PDB file of C-alpha atoms in Angstrom:
ATOM      1  CA  UNK P1475      90.333  11.164 -71.777  1.00 56.00           C
ATOM      2  CA  UNK P1476      92.015  11.767 -68.424  1.00 58.00           C
ATOM      3  CA  UNK P1477      94.897  14.225 -68.395  1.00 66.00           C
ATOM      4  CA  UNK P1478      98.000  12.740 -66.790  1.00 87.00           C
ATOM      5  CA  UNK P1479      99.443  14.614 -63.822  1.00 90.00           C
ATOM      6  CA  UNK P1480     103.149  15.423 -63.540  1.00 94.00           C
ATOM      7  CA  UNK P1481     105.036  13.044 -61.262  1.00 95.00           C
ATOM      8  CA  UNK P1482     106.398  14.617 -58.097  1.00 96.00           C
ATOM      9  CA  UNK P1483     108.919  12.872 -55.872  1.00 97.00           C
ATOM     10  CA  UNK P1484     108.770  13.831 -52.209  1.00 98.00           C
ATOM     11  CA  UNK P1485     110.746  12.623 -49.209  1.00 98.00           C
ATOM     12  CA  UNK P1486     109.123  13.021 -45.802  1.00 98.00           C
ATOM     13  CA  UNK P1487     110.566  12.366 -42.356  1.00 98.00           C
ATOM     14  CA  UNK P1488     107.615  11.580 -40.117  1.00 98.00           C
ATOM     15  CA  UNK P1489     106.389   9.743 -37.006  1.00 98.00           C
ATOM     16  CA  UNK P1490     102.883   8.531 -36.173  1.00 98.00           C
ATOM     17  CA  UNK P1491     102.983  10.016 -32.648  1.00 97.00           C
ATOM     18  CA  UNK P1492     103.781  13.510 -33.974  1.00 96.00           C
ATOM     19  CA  UNK P1493     100.561  15.558 -34.256  1.00 96.00           C
ATOM     20  CA  UNK P1494     102.110  17.974 -36.719  1.00 96.00           C
ATOM     21  CA  UNK P1495     102.962  15.000 -38.960  1.00 97.00           C
ATOM     22  CA  UNK P1496      99.231  14.249 -39.074  1.00 97.00           C
ATOM     23  CA  UNK P1497      98.627  17.819 -40.226  1.00 97.00           C
ATOM     24  CA  UNK P1498     101.521  17.639 -42.675  1.00 97.00           C
ATOM     25  CA  UNK P1499     100.178  14.412 -44.161  1.00 98.00           C
ATOM     26  CA  UNK P1500      96.801  16.050 -44.811  1.00 97.00           C
ATOM     27  CA  UNK P1501      98.463  19.043 -46.420  1.00 97.00           C
ATOM     28  CA  UNK P1502     100.702  16.911 -48.598  1.00 98.00           C
ATOM     29  CA  UNK P1503      97.656  14.942 -49.766  1.00 97.00           C
ATOM     30  CA  UNK P1504      96.155  18.162 -51.106  1.00 96.00           C
ATOM     31  CA  UNK P1505      98.926  18.200 -53.717  1.00 97.00           C
ATOM     32  CA  UNK P1506      97.479  15.008 -55.220  1.00 95.00           C
ATOM     33  CA  UNK P1507      94.918  17.084 -57.116  1.00 94.00           C
ATOM     34  CA  UNK P1508      97.768  18.547 -59.192  1.00 95.00           C
ATOM     35  CA  UNK P1509     100.519  15.937 -59.048  1.00 96.00           C
ATOM     36  CA  UNK P1510     101.102  12.189 -59.112  1.00 95.00           C
ATOM     37  CA  UNK P1511     102.920  11.921 -55.797  1.00 96.00           C
ATOM     38  CA  UNK P1512     105.727   9.417 -55.295  1.00 96.00           C
ATOM     39  CA  UNK P1513     106.453   9.705 -51.592  1.00 97.00           C
ATOM     40  CA  UNK P1514     109.449   8.234 -49.827  1.00 97.00           C
ATOM     41  CA  UNK P1515     108.150   7.942 -46.255  1.00 98.00           C
ATOM     42  CA  UNK P1516     111.198   7.974 -43.978  1.00 98.00           C
ATOM     43  CA  UNK P1517     109.637   6.802 -40.730  1.00 98.00           C
ATOM     44  CA  UNK P1518     111.492   8.288 -37.791  1.00 97.00           C
ATOM     45  CA  UNK P1519     111.123   7.418 -34.097  1.00 97.00           C
ATOM     46  CA  UNK P1520     111.105  10.777 -32.334  1.00 95.00           C
ATOM     47  CA  UNK P1521     110.670   9.631 -28.719  1.00 94.00           C
ATOM     48  CA  UNK P1522     112.377   6.259 -28.271  1.00 94.00           C
ATOM     49  CA  UNK P1523     112.575   6.951 -24.538  1.00 93.00           C
ATOM     50  CA  UNK P1524     108.806   6.647 -24.028  1.00 94.00           C
ATOM     51  CA  UNK P1525     107.130   3.407 -23.008  1.00 94.00           C
ATOM     52  CA  UNK P1526     104.784   1.330 -25.157  1.00 94.00           C
ATOM     53  CA  UNK P1527     102.290   1.364 -22.276  1.00 94.00           C
ATOM     54  CA  UNK P1528     101.745   5.076 -22.872  1.00 92.00           C
ATOM     55  CA  UNK P1529     102.667   8.099 -20.783  1.00 92.00           C
ATOM     56  CA  UNK P1530     101.140  11.517 -20.080  1.00 91.00           C
ATOM     57  CA  UNK P1531     102.513  14.194 -22.386  1.00 88.00           C
ATOM     58  CA  UNK P1532     103.960  15.879 -19.310  1.00 88.00           C
ATOM     59  CA  UNK P1533     106.699  13.221 -19.501  1.00 88.00           C
ATOM     60  CA  UNK P1534     108.005  15.048 -22.583  1.00 87.00           C
ATOM     61  CA  UNK P1535     108.966  17.961 -20.305  1.00 87.00           C
ATOM     62  CA  UNK P1536     107.772  20.808 -22.509  1.00 86.00           C
ATOM     63  CA  UNK P1537     107.435  24.118 -20.599  1.00 90.00           C
ATOM     64  CA  UNK P1538     103.743  24.678 -19.842  1.00 88.00           C
ATOM     65  CA  UNK P1539     103.480  27.942 -21.774  1.00 90.00           C
ATOM     66  CA  UNK P1540     105.248  26.499 -24.829  1.00 89.00           C
ATOM     67  CA  UNK P1541     102.986  23.440 -24.800  1.00 88.00           C
ATOM     68  CA  UNK P1542      99.867  25.611 -24.558  1.00 91.00           C
ATOM     69  CA  UNK P1543     100.953  27.695 -27.557  1.00 92.00           C
ATOM     70  CA  UNK P1544     101.894  24.593 -29.531  1.00 90.00           C
ATOM     71  CA  UNK P1545      98.516  22.964 -28.883  1.00 91.00           C
ATOM     72  CA  UNK P1546      96.675  26.156 -29.862  1.00 93.00           C
ATOM     73  CA  UNK P1547      98.621  26.189 -33.137  1.00 94.00           C
ATOM     74  CA  UNK P1548      97.915  22.493 -33.648  1.00 92.00           C
ATOM     75  CA  UNK P1549      94.156  22.865 -33.236  1.00 93.00           C
ATOM     76  CA  UNK P1550      94.087  25.898 -35.539  1.00 94.00           C
ATOM     77  CA  UNK P1551      95.894  23.875 -38.203  1.00 94.00           C
ATOM     78  CA  UNK P1552      93.563  20.918 -37.674  1.00 94.00           C
ATOM     79  CA  UNK P1553      90.545  23.150 -38.235  1.00 93.00           C
ATOM     80  CA  UNK P1554      92.108  24.436 -41.460  1.00 94.00           C
ATOM     81  CA  UNK P1555      92.432  20.828 -42.695  1.00 94.00           C
ATOM     82  CA  UNK P1556      89.000  19.747 -41.357  1.00 94.00           C
ATOM     83  CA  UNK P1557      90.637  17.230 -39.029  1.00 93.00           C
ATOM     84  CA  UNK P1558      89.007  16.310 -35.741  1.00 88.00           C
ATOM     85  CA  UNK P1559      91.535  15.897 -32.923  1.00 91.00           C
ATOM     86  CA  UNK P1560      90.969  14.708 -29.391  1.00 91.00           C
ATOM     87  CA  UNK P1561      92.938  16.348 -26.601  1.00 89.00           C
ATOM     88  CA  UNK P1562      96.579  15.366 -27.021  1.00 87.00           C
ATOM     89  CA  UNK P1563      97.153  14.230 -23.444  1.00 90.00           C
ATOM     90  CA  UNK P1564      99.297  11.115 -23.780  1.00 90.00           C
ATOM     91  CA  UNK P1565     102.151   9.772 -25.856  1.00 94.00           C
ATOM     92  CA  UNK P1566     103.584   6.336 -26.489  1.00 96.00           C
ATOM     93  CA  UNK P1567     106.497   4.513 -28.033  1.00 97.00           C
ATOM     94  CA  UNK P1568     106.133   4.389 -31.808  1.00 97.00           C
ATOM     95  CA  UNK P1569     108.788   1.810 -32.701  1.00 97.00           C
ATOM     96  CA  UNK P1570     106.385  -1.089 -33.272  1.00 97.00           C
ATOM     97  CA  UNK P1571     104.030   1.090 -35.319  1.00 98.00           C
ATOM     98  CA  UNK P1572     106.916   2.235 -37.499  1.00 98.00           C
ATOM     99  CA  UNK P1573     108.200  -1.329 -37.930  1.00 98.00           C
ATOM    100  CA  UNK P1574     104.726  -2.516 -38.926  1.00 98.00           C
ATOM    101  CA  UNK P1575     104.166   0.333 -41.361  1.00 98.00           C
ATOM    102  CA  UNK P1576     107.582  -0.105 -42.935  1.00 98.00           C
ATOM    103  CA  UNK P1577     107.011  -3.844 -43.385  1.00 98.00           C
ATOM    104  CA  UNK P1578     103.583  -3.185 -44.923  1.00 98.00           C
ATOM    105  CA  UNK P1579     105.206  -1.261 -47.771  1.00 97.00           C
ATOM    106  CA  UNK P1580     106.398  -4.542 -49.260  1.00 96.00           C
ATOM    107  CA  UNK P1581     102.971  -6.156 -48.855  1.00 95.00           C
ATOM    108  CA  UNK P1582     101.165  -3.651 -51.064  1.00 95.00           C
ATOM    109  CA  UNK P1583     101.319   0.152 -51.442  1.00 95.00           C
ATOM    110  CA  UNK P1584      97.564   0.415 -50.926  1.00 96.00           C
ATOM    111  CA  UNK P1585      97.840  -1.596 -47.703  1.00 97.00           C
ATOM    112  CA  UNK P1586     100.593   0.728 -46.498  1.00 98.00           C
ATOM    113  CA  UNK P1587      98.515   3.837 -47.159  1.00 97.00           C
ATOM    114  CA  UNK P1588      95.446   2.368 -45.459  1.00 98.00           C
ATOM    115  CA  UNK P1589      97.548   1.488 -42.412  1.00 98.00           C
ATOM    116  CA  UNK P1590      99.313   4.861 -42.571  1.00 98.00           C
ATOM    117  CA  UNK P1591      95.973   6.672 -42.325  1.00 97.00           C
ATOM    118  CA  UNK P1592      94.623   4.350 -39.634  1.00 98.00           C
ATOM    119  CA  UNK P1593      97.671   4.853 -37.408  1.00 98.00           C
ATOM    120  CA  UNK P1594      97.260   8.620 -37.416  1.00 98.00           C
ATOM    121  CA  UNK P1595      93.498   8.429 -36.909  1.00 97.00           C
ATOM    122  CA  UNK P1596      93.720   5.831 -34.144  1.00 97.00           C
ATOM    123  CA  UNK P1597      96.174   7.885 -32.115  1.00 97.00           C
ATOM    124  CA  UNK P1598      94.951  11.424 -32.691  1.00 96.00           C
ATOM    125  CA  UNK P1599      91.220  10.922 -33.201  1.00 94.00           C
ATOM    126  CA  UNK P1600      90.307   7.786 -31.246  1.00 95.00           C
ATOM    127  CA  UNK P1601      92.958   8.082 -28.542  1.00 95.00           C
ATOM    128  CA  UNK P1602      94.168   4.505 -29.088  1.00 96.00           C
ATOM    129  CA  UNK P1603      97.588   3.447 -27.872  1.00 97.00           C
ATOM    130  CA  UNK P1604      99.503   2.617 -31.057  1.00 98.00           C
ATOM    131  CA  UNK P1605     102.382   1.333 -28.955  1.00 97.00           C
ATOM    132  CA  UNK P1606     100.232  -1.656 -28.008  1.00 97.00           C
ATOM    133  CA  UNK P1607     100.712  -4.720 -30.209  1.00 97.00           C
ATOM    134  CA  UNK P1608      97.077  -5.807 -29.979  1.00 97.00           C
ATOM    135  CA  UNK P1609      95.955  -2.367 -31.123  1.00 98.00           C
ATOM    136  CA  UNK P1610      98.433  -2.469 -34.006  1.00 98.00           C
ATOM    137  CA  UNK P1611      97.312  -5.971 -34.965  1.00 98.00           C
ATOM    138  CA  UNK P1612      93.700  -4.785 -35.253  1.00 98.00           C
ATOM    139  CA  UNK P1613      94.686  -1.749 -37.310  1.00 98.00           C
ATOM    140  CA  UNK P1614      96.806  -3.867 -39.646  1.00 98.00           C
ATOM    141  CA  UNK P1615      93.994  -6.383 -40.178  1.00 98.00           C
ATOM    142  CA  UNK P1616      91.622  -3.544 -41.013  1.00 98.00           C
ATOM    143  CA  UNK P1617      94.187  -2.211 -43.488  1.00 98.00           C
ATOM    144  CA  UNK P1618      94.306  -5.532 -45.301  1.00 97.00           C
ATOM    145  CA  UNK P1619      97.275  -7.383 -43.815  1.00 98.00           C
ATOM    146  CA  UNK P1620      96.931 -11.045 -42.891  1.00 97.00           C
ATOM    147  CA  UNK P1621      97.790 -12.534 -39.495  1.00 97.00           C
ATOM    148  CA  UNK P1622     100.880 -14.120 -41.019  1.00 97.00           C
ATOM    149  CA  UNK P1623     102.038 -10.845 -42.563  1.00 97.00           C
ATOM    150  CA  UNK P1624     101.549  -9.024 -39.279  1.00 97.00           C
ATOM    151  CA  UNK P1625     103.475 -11.673 -37.323  1.00 96.00           C
ATOM    152  CA  UNK P1626     106.365 -11.567 -39.776  1.00 97.00           C
ATOM    153  CA  UNK P1627     106.445  -7.751 -39.733  1.00 97.00           C
ATOM    154  CA  UNK P1628     107.734  -7.703 -36.159  1.00 91.00           C
ATOM    155  CA  UNK P1629     110.680  -9.896 -37.224  1.00 94.00           C
ATOM    156  CA  UNK P1630     111.324  -8.206 -40.582  1.00 96.00           C
ATOM    157  CA  UNK P1631     115.043  -7.421 -40.465  1.00 97.00           C
ATOM    158  CA  UNK P1632     114.940  -5.615 -43.829  1.00 97.00           C
ATOM    159  CA  UNK P1633     112.256  -3.253 -42.551  1.00 97.00           C
ATOM    160  CA  UNK P1634     114.231  -2.687 -39.358  1.00 97.00           C
ATOM    161  CA  UNK P1635     117.321  -1.956 -41.422  1.00 98.00           C
ATOM    162  CA  UNK P1636     115.454   0.652 -43.445  1.00 98.00           C
ATOM    163  CA  UNK P1637     114.310   2.368 -40.240  1.00 98.00           C
ATOM    164  CA  UNK P1638     117.947   2.545 -39.144  1.00 98.00           C
ATOM    165  CA  UNK P1639     118.922   4.060 -42.502  1.00 98.00           C
ATOM    166  CA  UNK P1640     116.195   6.687 -42.163  1.00 98.00           C
ATOM    167  CA  UNK P1641     117.561   7.594 -38.732  1.00 97.00           C
ATOM    168  CA  UNK P1642     121.096   7.882 -40.108  1.00 98.00           C
ATOM    169  CA  UNK P1643     119.867  10.014 -43.022  1.00 97.00           C
ATOM    170  CA  UNK P1644     117.975  12.284 -40.624  1.00 98.00           C
ATOM    171  CA  UNK P1645     121.128  12.752 -38.575  1.00 97.00           C
ATOM    172  CA  UNK P1646     123.234  13.488 -41.650  1.00 97.00           C
ATOM    173  CA  UNK P1647     120.654  15.978 -42.940  1.00 97.00           C
ATOM    174  CA  UNK P1648     120.238  17.473 -39.467  1.00 97.00           C
ATOM    175  CA  UNK P1649     116.527  16.894 -39.470  1.00 97.00           C
ATOM    176  CA  UNK P1650     115.265  18.444 -36.239  1.00 93.00           C
ATOM    177  CA  UNK P1651     111.552  18.819 -36.971  1.00 94.00           C
ATOM    178  CA  UNK P1652     108.839  16.400 -37.932  1.00 97.00           C
ATOM    179  CA  UNK P1653     107.513  16.482 -40.479  1.00 98.00           C
ATOM    180  CA  UNK P1654     110.382  17.575 -42.710  1.00 98.00           C
ATOM    181  CA  UNK P1655     109.705  17.592 -46.449  1.00 98.00           C
ATOM    182  CA  UNK P1656     112.233  17.451 -49.268  1.00 98.00           C
ATOM    183  CA  UNK P1657     110.694  18.486 -52.592  1.00 98.00           C
ATOM    184  CA  UNK P1658     113.091  19.068 -55.459  1.00 94.00           C
ATOM    185  CA  UNK P1659     115.720  21.459 -54.168  1.00 93.00           C
ATOM    186  CA  UNK P1660     113.531  22.688 -51.340  1.00 96.00           C
ATOM    187  CA  UNK P1661     113.542  21.624 -47.721  1.00 98.00           C
ATOM    188  CA  UNK P1662     110.491  22.519 -45.645  1.00 98.00           C
ATOM    189  CA  UNK P1663     110.626  22.014 -41.885  1.00 98.00           C
ATOM    190  CA  UNK P1664     107.381  21.392 -40.018  1.00 96.00           C
ATOM    191  CA  UNK P1665     103.730  21.322 -41.050  1.00 96.00           C
ATOM    192  CA  UNK P1666     104.157  24.274 -43.389  1.00 97.00           C
ATOM    193  CA  UNK P1667     101.159  25.841 -45.160  1.00 96.00           C
ATOM    194  CA  UNK P1668      99.957  23.971 -48.228  1.00 96.00           C
ATOM    195  CA  UNK P1669     100.851  27.033 -50.327  1.00 97.00           C
ATOM    196  CA  UNK P1670     104.528  26.477 -49.470  1.00 97.00           C
ATOM    197  CA  UNK P1671     104.298  22.805 -50.398  1.00 98.00           C
ATOM    198  CA  UNK P1672     102.613  23.713 -53.675  1.00 97.00           C
ATOM    199  CA  UNK P1673     105.233  26.329 -54.526  1.00 97.00           C
ATOM    200  CA  UNK P1674     108.038  23.832 -53.892  1.00 97.00           C
ATOM    201  CA  UNK P1675     106.211  21.250 -56.001  1.00 97.00           C
ATOM    202  CA  UNK P1676     105.693  23.595 -58.914  1.00 96.00           C
ATOM    203  CA  UNK P1677     109.353  24.594 -58.835  1.00 96.00           C
ATOM    204  CA  UNK P1678     110.408  20.932 -58.863  1.00 94.00           C
ATOM    205  CA  UNK P1679     108.542  19.730 -61.964  1.00 88.00           C
TER     206      UNK P1679
END
């Protein structure tokens, strides 16, 4: 007889073009061995100023030394989580990806999680431009959405309204890092070590 796991509610502010969100997602998933996770994914557009055609990361205007240190940290974290990352040399506008993912939540939770994983992998592993609608269409089909569901996702006012509420909540909570996790009474900014996530989880249940 299987032993039931304690339910753990988690809120995460995240964007699919944020490499540390990819790391944070992998680390959060490691908690599933101990807990039945109920995650409120608050999808947050972190660079609305970028184009959907894609831009070099230099357009983000990070100082060269800071970017070098950040990328070294990123690749160290990726190795710890056994994630394979290509060179992070371009960025894109994530609004359409967020709209699609948010709309997919009401299609089926399993579809959302398949799309969720494919968006991260497409951008950070395959180097695909997830700002491109054709790319997103292919990813959504592979995740189990139909052509009709994908077409309606772009016009889904309820999904768009939820994205606006996430943005307002992030502003009210002064969320300045992605990912940001809220677990019980704990707030954890950034792709914190899994030990910190586990400690917050254990304190919350």
